[in-house]
Short mmCIF file of C-alpha atoms and ligand atoms in Angstrom, two decimals:
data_model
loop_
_atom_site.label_atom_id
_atom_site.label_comp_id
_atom_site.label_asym_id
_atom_site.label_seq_id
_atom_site.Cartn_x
_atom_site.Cartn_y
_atom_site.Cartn_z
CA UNK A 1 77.33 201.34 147.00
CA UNK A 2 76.92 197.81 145.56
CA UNK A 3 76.03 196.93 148.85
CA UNK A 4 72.92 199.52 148.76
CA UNK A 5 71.81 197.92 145.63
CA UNK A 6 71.84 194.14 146.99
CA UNK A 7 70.09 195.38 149.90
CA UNK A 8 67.43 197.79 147.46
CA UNK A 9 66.87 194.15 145.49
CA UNK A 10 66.63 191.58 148.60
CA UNK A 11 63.98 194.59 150.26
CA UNK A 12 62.17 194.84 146.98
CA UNK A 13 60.06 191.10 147.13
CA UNK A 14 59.31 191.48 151.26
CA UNK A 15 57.97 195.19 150.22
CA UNK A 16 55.79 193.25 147.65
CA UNK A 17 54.92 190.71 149.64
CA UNK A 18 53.51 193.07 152.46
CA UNK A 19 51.54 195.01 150.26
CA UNK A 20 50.16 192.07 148.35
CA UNK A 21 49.97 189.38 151.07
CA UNK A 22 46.58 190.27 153.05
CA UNK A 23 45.01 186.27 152.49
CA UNK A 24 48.31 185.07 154.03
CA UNK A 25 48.16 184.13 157.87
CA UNK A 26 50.76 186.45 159.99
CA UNK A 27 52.84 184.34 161.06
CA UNK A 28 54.26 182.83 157.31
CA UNK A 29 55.06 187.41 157.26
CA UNK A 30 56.26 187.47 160.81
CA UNK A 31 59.86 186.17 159.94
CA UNK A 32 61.14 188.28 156.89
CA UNK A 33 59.49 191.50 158.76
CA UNK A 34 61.37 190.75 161.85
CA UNK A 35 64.73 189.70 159.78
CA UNK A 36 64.79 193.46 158.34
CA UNK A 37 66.66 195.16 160.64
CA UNK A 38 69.16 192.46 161.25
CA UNK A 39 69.91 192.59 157.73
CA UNK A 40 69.63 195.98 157.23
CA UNK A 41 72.49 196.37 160.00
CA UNK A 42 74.32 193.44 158.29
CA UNK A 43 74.77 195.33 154.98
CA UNK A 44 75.66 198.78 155.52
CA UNK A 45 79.15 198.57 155.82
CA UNK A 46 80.87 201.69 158.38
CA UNK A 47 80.80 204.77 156.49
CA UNK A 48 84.13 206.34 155.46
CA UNK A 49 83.91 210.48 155.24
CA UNK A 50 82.35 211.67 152.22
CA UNK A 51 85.26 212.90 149.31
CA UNK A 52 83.71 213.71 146.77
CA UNK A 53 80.12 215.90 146.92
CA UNK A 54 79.32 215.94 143.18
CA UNK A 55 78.38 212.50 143.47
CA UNK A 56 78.58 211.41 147.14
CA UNK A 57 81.06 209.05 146.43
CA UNK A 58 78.60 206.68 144.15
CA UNK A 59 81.33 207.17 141.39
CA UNK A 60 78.22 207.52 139.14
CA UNK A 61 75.98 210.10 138.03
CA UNK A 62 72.67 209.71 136.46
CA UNK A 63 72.83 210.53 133.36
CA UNK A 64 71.62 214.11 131.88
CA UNK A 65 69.62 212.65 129.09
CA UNK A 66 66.97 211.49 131.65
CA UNK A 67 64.60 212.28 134.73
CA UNK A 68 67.36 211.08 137.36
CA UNK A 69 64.34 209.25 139.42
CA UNK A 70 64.55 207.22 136.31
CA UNK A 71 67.52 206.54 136.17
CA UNK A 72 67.30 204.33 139.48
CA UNK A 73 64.73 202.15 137.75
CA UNK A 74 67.20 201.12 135.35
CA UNK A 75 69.76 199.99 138.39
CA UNK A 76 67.41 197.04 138.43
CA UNK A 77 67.31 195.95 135.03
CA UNK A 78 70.12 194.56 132.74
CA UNK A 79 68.27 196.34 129.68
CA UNK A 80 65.68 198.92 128.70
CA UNK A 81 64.92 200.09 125.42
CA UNK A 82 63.63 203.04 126.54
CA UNK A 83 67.06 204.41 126.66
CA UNK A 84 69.07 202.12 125.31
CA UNK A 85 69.89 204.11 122.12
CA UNK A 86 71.35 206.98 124.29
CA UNK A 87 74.57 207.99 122.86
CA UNK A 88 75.66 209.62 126.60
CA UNK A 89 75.08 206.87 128.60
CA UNK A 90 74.83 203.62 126.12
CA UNK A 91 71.68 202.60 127.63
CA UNK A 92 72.82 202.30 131.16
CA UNK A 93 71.25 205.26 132.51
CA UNK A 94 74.35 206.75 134.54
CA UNK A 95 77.84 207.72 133.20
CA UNK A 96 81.00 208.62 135.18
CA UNK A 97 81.28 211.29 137.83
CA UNK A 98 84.69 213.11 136.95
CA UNK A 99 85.10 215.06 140.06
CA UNK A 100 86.41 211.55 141.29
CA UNK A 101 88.04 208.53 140.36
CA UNK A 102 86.69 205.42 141.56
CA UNK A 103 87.94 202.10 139.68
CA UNK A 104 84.76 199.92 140.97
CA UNK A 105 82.40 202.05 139.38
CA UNK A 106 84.50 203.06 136.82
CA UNK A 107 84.54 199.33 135.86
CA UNK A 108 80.63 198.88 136.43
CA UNK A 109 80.01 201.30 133.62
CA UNK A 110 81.57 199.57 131.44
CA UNK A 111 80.08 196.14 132.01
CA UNK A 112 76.93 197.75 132.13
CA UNK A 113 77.76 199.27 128.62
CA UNK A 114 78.95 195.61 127.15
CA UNK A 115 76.01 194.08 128.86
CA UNK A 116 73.43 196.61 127.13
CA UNK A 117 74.31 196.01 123.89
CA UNK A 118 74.96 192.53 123.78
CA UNK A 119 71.45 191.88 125.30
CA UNK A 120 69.76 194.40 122.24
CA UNK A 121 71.48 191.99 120.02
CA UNK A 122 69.79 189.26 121.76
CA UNK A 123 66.66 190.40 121.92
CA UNK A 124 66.49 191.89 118.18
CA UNK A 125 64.39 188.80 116.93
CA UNK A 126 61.21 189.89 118.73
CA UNK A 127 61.32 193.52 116.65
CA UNK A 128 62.24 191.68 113.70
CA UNK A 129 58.82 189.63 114.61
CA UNK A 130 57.19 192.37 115.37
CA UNK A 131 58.74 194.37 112.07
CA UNK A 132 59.26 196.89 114.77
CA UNK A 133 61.27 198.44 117.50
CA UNK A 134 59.41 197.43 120.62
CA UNK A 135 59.39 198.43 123.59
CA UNK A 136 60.79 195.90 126.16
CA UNK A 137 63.50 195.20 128.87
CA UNK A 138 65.03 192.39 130.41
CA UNK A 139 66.13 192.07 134.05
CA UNK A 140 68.25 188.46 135.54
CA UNK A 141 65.08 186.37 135.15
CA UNK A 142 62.71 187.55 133.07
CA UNK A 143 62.13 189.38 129.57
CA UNK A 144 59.01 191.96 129.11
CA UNK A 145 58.05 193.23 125.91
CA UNK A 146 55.21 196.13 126.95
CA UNK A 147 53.46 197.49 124.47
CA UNK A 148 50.92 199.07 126.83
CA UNK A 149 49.36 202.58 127.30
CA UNK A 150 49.48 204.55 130.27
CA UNK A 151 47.73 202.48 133.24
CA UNK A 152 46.79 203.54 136.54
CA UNK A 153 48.24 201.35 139.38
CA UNK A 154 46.78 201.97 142.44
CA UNK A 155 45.34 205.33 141.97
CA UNK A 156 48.50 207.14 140.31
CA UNK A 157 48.67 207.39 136.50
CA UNK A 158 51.83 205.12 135.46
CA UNK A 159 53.85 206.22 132.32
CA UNK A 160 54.88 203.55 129.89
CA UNK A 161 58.06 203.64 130.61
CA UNK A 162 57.50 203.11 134.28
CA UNK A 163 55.20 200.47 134.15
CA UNK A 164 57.55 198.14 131.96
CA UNK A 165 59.67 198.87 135.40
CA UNK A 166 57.29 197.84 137.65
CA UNK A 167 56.29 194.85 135.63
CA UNK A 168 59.58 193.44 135.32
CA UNK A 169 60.01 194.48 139.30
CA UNK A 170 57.10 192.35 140.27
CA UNK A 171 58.15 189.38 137.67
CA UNK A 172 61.18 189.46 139.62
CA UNK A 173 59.29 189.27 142.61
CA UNK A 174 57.02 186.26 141.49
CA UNK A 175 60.38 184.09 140.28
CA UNK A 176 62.04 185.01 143.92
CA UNK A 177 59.13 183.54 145.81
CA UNK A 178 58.19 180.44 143.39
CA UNK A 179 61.89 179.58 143.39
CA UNK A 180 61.97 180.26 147.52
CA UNK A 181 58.59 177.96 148.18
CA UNK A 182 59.93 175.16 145.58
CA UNK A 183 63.46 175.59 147.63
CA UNK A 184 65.35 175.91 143.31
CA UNK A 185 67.45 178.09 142.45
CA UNK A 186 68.95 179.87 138.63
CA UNK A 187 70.84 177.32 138.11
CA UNK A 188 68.16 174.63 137.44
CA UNK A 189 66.15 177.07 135.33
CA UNK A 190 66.61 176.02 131.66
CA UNK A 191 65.69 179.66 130.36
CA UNK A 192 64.35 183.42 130.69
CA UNK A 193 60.47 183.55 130.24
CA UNK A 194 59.39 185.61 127.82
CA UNK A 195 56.37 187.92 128.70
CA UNK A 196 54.52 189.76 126.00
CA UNK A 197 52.17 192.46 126.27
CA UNK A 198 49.95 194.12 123.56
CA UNK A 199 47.66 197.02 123.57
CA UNK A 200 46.71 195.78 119.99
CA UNK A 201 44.49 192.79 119.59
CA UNK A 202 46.70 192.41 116.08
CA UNK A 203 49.97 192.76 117.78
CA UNK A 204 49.36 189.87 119.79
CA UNK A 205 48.08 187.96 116.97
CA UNK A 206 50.98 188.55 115.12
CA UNK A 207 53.31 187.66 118.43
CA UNK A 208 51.68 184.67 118.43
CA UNK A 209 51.88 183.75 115.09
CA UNK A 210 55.58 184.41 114.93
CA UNK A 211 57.09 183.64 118.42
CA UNK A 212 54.81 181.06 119.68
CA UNK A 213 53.63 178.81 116.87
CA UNK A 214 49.92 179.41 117.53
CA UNK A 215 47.47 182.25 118.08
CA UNK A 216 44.47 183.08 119.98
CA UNK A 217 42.30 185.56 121.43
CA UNK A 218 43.27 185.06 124.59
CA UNK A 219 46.83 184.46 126.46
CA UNK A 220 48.87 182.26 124.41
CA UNK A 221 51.99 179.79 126.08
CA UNK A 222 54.73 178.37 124.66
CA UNK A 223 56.15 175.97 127.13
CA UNK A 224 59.33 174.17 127.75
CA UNK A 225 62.94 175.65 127.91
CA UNK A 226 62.75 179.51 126.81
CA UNK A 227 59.10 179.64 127.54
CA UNK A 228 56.82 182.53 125.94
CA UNK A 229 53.34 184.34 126.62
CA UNK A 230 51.52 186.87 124.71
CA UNK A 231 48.43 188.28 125.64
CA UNK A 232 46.58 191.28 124.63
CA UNK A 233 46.17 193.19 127.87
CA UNK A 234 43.95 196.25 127.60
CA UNK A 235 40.97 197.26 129.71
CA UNK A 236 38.35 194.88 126.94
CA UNK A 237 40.16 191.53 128.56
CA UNK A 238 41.65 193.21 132.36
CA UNK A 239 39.49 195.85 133.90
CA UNK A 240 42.83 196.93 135.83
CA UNK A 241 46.48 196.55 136.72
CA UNK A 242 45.31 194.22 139.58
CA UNK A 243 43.34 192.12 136.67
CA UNK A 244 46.26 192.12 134.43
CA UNK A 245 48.95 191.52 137.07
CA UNK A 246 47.15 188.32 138.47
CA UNK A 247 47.11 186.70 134.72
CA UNK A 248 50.26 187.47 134.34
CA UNK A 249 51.45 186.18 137.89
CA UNK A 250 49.19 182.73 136.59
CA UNK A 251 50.34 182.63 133.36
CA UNK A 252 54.34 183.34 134.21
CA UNK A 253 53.82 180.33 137.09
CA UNK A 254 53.05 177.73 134.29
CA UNK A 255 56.03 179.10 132.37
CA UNK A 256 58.59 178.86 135.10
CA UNK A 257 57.40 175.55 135.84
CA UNK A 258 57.81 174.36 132.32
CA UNK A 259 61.42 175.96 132.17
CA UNK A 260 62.33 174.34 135.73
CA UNK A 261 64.83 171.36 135.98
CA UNK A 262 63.68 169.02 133.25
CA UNK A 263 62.20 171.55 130.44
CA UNK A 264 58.41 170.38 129.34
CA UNK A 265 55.10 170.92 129.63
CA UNK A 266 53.27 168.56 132.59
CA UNK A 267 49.62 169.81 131.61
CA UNK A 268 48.75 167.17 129.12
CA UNK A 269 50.38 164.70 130.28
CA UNK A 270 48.01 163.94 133.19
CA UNK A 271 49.47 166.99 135.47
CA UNK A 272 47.39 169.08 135.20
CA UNK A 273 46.10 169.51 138.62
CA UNK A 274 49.51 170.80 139.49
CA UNK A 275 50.48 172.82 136.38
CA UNK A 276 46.78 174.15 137.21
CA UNK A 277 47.07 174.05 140.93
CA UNK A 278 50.43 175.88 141.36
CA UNK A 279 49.27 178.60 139.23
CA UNK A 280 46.43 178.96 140.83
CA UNK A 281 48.08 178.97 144.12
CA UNK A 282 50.28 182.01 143.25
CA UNK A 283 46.77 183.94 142.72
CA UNK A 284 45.57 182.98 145.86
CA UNK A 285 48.28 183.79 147.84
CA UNK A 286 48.97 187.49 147.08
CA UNK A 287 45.25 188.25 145.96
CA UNK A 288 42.94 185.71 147.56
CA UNK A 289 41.01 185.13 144.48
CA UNK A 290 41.68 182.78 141.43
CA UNK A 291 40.52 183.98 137.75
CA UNK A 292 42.36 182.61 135.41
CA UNK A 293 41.60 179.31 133.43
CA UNK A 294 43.35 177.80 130.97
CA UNK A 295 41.48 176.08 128.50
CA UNK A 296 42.32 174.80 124.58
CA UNK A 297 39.58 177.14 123.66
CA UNK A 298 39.67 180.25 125.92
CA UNK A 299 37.05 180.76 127.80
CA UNK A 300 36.18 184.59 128.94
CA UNK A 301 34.37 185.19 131.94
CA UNK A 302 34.71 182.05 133.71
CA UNK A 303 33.90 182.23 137.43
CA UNK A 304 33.42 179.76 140.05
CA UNK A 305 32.38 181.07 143.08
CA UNK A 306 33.85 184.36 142.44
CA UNK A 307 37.06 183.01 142.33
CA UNK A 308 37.58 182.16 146.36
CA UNK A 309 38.76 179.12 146.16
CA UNK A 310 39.44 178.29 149.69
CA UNK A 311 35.59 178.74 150.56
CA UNK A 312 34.41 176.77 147.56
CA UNK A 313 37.02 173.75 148.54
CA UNK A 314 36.01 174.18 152.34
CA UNK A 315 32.50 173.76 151.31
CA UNK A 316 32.90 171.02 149.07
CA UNK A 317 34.70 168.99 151.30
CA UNK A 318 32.46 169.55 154.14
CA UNK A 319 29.34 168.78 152.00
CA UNK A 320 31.11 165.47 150.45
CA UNK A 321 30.97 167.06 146.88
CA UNK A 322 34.99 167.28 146.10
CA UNK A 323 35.71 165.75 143.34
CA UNK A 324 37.95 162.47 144.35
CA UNK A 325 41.69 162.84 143.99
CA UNK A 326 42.14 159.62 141.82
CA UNK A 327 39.91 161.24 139.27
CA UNK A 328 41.69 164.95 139.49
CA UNK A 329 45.02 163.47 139.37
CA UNK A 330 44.01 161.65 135.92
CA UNK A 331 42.80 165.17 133.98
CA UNK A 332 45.08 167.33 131.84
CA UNK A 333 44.95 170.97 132.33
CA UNK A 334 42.11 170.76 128.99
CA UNK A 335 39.58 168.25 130.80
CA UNK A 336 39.56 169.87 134.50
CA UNK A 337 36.34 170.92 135.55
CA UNK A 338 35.45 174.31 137.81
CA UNK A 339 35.41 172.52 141.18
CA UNK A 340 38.81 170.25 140.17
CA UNK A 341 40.44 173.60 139.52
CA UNK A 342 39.58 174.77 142.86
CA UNK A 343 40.81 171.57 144.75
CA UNK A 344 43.93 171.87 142.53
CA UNK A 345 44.80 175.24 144.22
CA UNK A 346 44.29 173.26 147.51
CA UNK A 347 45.90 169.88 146.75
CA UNK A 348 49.03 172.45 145.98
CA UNK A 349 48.63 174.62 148.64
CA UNK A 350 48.71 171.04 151.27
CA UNK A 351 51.66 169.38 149.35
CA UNK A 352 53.72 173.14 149.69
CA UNK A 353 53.04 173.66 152.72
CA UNK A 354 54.24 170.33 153.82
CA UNK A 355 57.38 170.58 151.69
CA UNK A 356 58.71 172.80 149.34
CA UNK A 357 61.37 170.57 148.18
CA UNK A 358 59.68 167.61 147.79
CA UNK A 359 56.98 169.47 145.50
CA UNK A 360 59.42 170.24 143.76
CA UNK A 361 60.92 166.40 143.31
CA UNK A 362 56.96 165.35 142.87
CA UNK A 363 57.05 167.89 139.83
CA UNK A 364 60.31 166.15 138.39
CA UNK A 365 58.24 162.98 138.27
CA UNK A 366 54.65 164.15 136.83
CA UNK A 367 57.07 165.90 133.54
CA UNK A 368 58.44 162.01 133.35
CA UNK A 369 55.26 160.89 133.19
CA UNK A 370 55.33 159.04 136.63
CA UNK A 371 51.15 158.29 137.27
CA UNK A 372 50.83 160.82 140.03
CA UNK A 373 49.65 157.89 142.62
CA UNK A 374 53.03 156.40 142.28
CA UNK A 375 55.02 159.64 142.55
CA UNK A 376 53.00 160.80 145.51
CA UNK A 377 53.85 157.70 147.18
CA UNK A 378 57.33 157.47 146.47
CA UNK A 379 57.97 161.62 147.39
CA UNK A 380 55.20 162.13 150.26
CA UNK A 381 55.38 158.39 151.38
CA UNK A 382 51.25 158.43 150.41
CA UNK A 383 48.55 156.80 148.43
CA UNK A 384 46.29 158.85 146.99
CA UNK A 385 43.73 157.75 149.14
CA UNK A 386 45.83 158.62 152.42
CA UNK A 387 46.82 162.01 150.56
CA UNK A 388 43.04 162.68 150.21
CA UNK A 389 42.34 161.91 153.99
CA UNK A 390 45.05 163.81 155.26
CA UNK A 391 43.83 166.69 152.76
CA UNK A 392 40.48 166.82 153.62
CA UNK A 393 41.30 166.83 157.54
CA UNK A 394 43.72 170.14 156.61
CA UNK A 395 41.08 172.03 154.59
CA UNK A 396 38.68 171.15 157.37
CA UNK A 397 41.12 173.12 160.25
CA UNK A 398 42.28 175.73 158.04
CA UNK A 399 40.12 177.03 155.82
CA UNK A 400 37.98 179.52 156.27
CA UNK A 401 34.17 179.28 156.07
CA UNK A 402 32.92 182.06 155.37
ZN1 ZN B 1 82.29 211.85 142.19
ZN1 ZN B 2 63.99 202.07 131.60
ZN1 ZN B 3 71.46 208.33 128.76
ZN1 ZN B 4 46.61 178.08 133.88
#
């Protein structure tokens, strides 16, 4: 069986990434489609003959306090308040089958159990915050508090309790790929981010206030080594899931780049065209649009060029309007303009593209304050003016214009 999870988690992100992937070319999806069935052969080890039909030899049965198609969501997460006060299953969702013995499972249960309630433990500060039992869950990267209504994604009505699922699924999703294209892995992150969403307006004042030192009306970020974000995510700020999934893709970017290697914050300290950029590219590449800004004071309804970026840089750059790179690679994420944001997205999506690890190194350098001339020089072996040439030759061939 743990095989079939493994399998059900490495399918998950390539599942995501087909659905949500139409600006990418097809042949960056060609590879992980065409690796499928190899590794779905791989994996599935030769079946022995089934023993015990009660359970079909999982060991495990969901447990009878909930829907049992729910109780595969929660094979995904490490916690769930949602059912975490069960008494029959101590939060875990299944409990032992015992038609058969099976000593794996057996012992799986009870990690689960231990793991359950030490993570409620460690996640009690946000209800005593919040003066409140919230409702949240926490899966091997990422913590979600989801304070939402129902939602519909993609034309079916989503229960609460699913959509902190799904959430957390696609947060998952978003820290697989980042850490993938910046070639990092769990080691080298520094902490969990910490994702909060509020129906309320005053609930996410109040987060703010308590858990991240500041509020606003819009998203708020606490950055560095356990990094936080509240935002208040109901259909007045996000028209729809798509809406609020994209800030939240934006927004988590900037906090698993501040929780990354060295813990801090880049963005006012002269990188912010790649604390920017890098966000920015995340929205790009699973929506094809970028809509998110942030600003000291948060700005609603911003829009350049209704957010396609790769047009607006194609054009710029073909019209001599870009903005030069020594100036963009002076701003903080407060003093970019509209058209630097845009050839932020683009600066990112050349240096990527070219080398995920050395972006990676370059970031390392802009959080020590390194002038990003220097550091570009010293990673990429180029001065900013050679970076912009090369650049502007790439946006040229590859972008689209129209
Ligand atoms: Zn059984
Ligand atoms: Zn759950
Ligand atoms: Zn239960
Ligand atoms: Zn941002």
């Amino acid at each position: 069986m743990q095989a079939r999870w493994k399998l059900g988690s490495l399918l998950a992100p390539l599942a995501f990434l087909a659905l949500h992937l139409g600006a990418l070319a097809p042949a960056e999806l060609a590879p992980p489609v065409l690796a499928l069935p190899a590794l779905a052969q791989q994996q599935e080890p030769p079946k022995a003959p089934q023993k015990c039909l009660k359970c079909h030899d999982q060991g495990r049965l969901p447990c009878s306090e909930h829907p049992s198609a729910e109780c595969e969501w929660e094979l995904d997460v490490l916690y769930c308040s949602e059912i975490s006060g069960c008494a029959v299953c101590g939060g875990v969702g299944w409990v032992d089958c015992k038609d058969c013995e099976d000593a794996v499972a057996e012992k799986w249960l009870v990690d689960r159990r231990a793991k359950v309630a030490a993570r409620k433990t460690a996640l009690k500060f946000i209800d005593d915050a919040m003066k409140r039992e919230v409702r949240k869950g926490e899966s091997a990267h990422m913590v979600l508090v989801w304070e939402m209504e129902e939602m519909k994604v993609e034309k079916r009505r989503l229960s609460r309790h699913e959509l902190l699922h799904l959430y957390l699924k696609r947060l998952e999703t978003l820290y697989a790929d980042f850490s993938a294209r910046l070639q990092v892995n769990e080691k080298l992150f520094a902490g969990k981010p910490n994702i909060y969403v509020w129906y309320m307006p005053q609930d996410h004042d109040q987060c703010g206030l308590s858990l991240l030192e500041q509020n606003a009306k819009g998203g708020v970020k606490l950055l560095g080594p356990t990094p936080r974000y509240t935002i208040c995510g109901n259909k007045q700020n996000f028209r729809d899931d798509d809406a609020l999934h994209r800030n939240i893709v934006h927004s988590t970017t900037h906090l698993l780049l501040s929780c990354v290697a060295v813990p801090g914050w880049m963005g006012n300290i002269k990188g912010g065209w790649m604390d920017e950029g890098l966000a920015h590219w995340f929205e790009d590449r699973y929506w094809g649009i970028c809509d998110n800004y942030c600003y000291q004071e948060q700005n609603s309804n911003v829009d350049f060029k209704g957010g396609k970026f790769r047009l607006a840089v194609r054009r710029m750059v073909a019209e001599g309007k870009a903005p030069p790179v020594a100036e963009v690679m002076q701003q903080n994420v407060d003093t970019l303009t509209l058209p630097m944001h845009a050839v932020c997205m683009s600066y990112v999506d050349y240096l990527i593209n070219q080398d995920g690890a050395k972006f990676y190194a370059l970031s390392k350098k802009l959080k020590a304050k390194v002038p990003s001339g220097d550091a570009l020089k010293e990673i990429y072996g180029m001065r900013p003016l050679e970076f912009e040439a090369v650049w502007k030759a790439f946006v040229l061939a590859t972008y689209p214009t129209r």
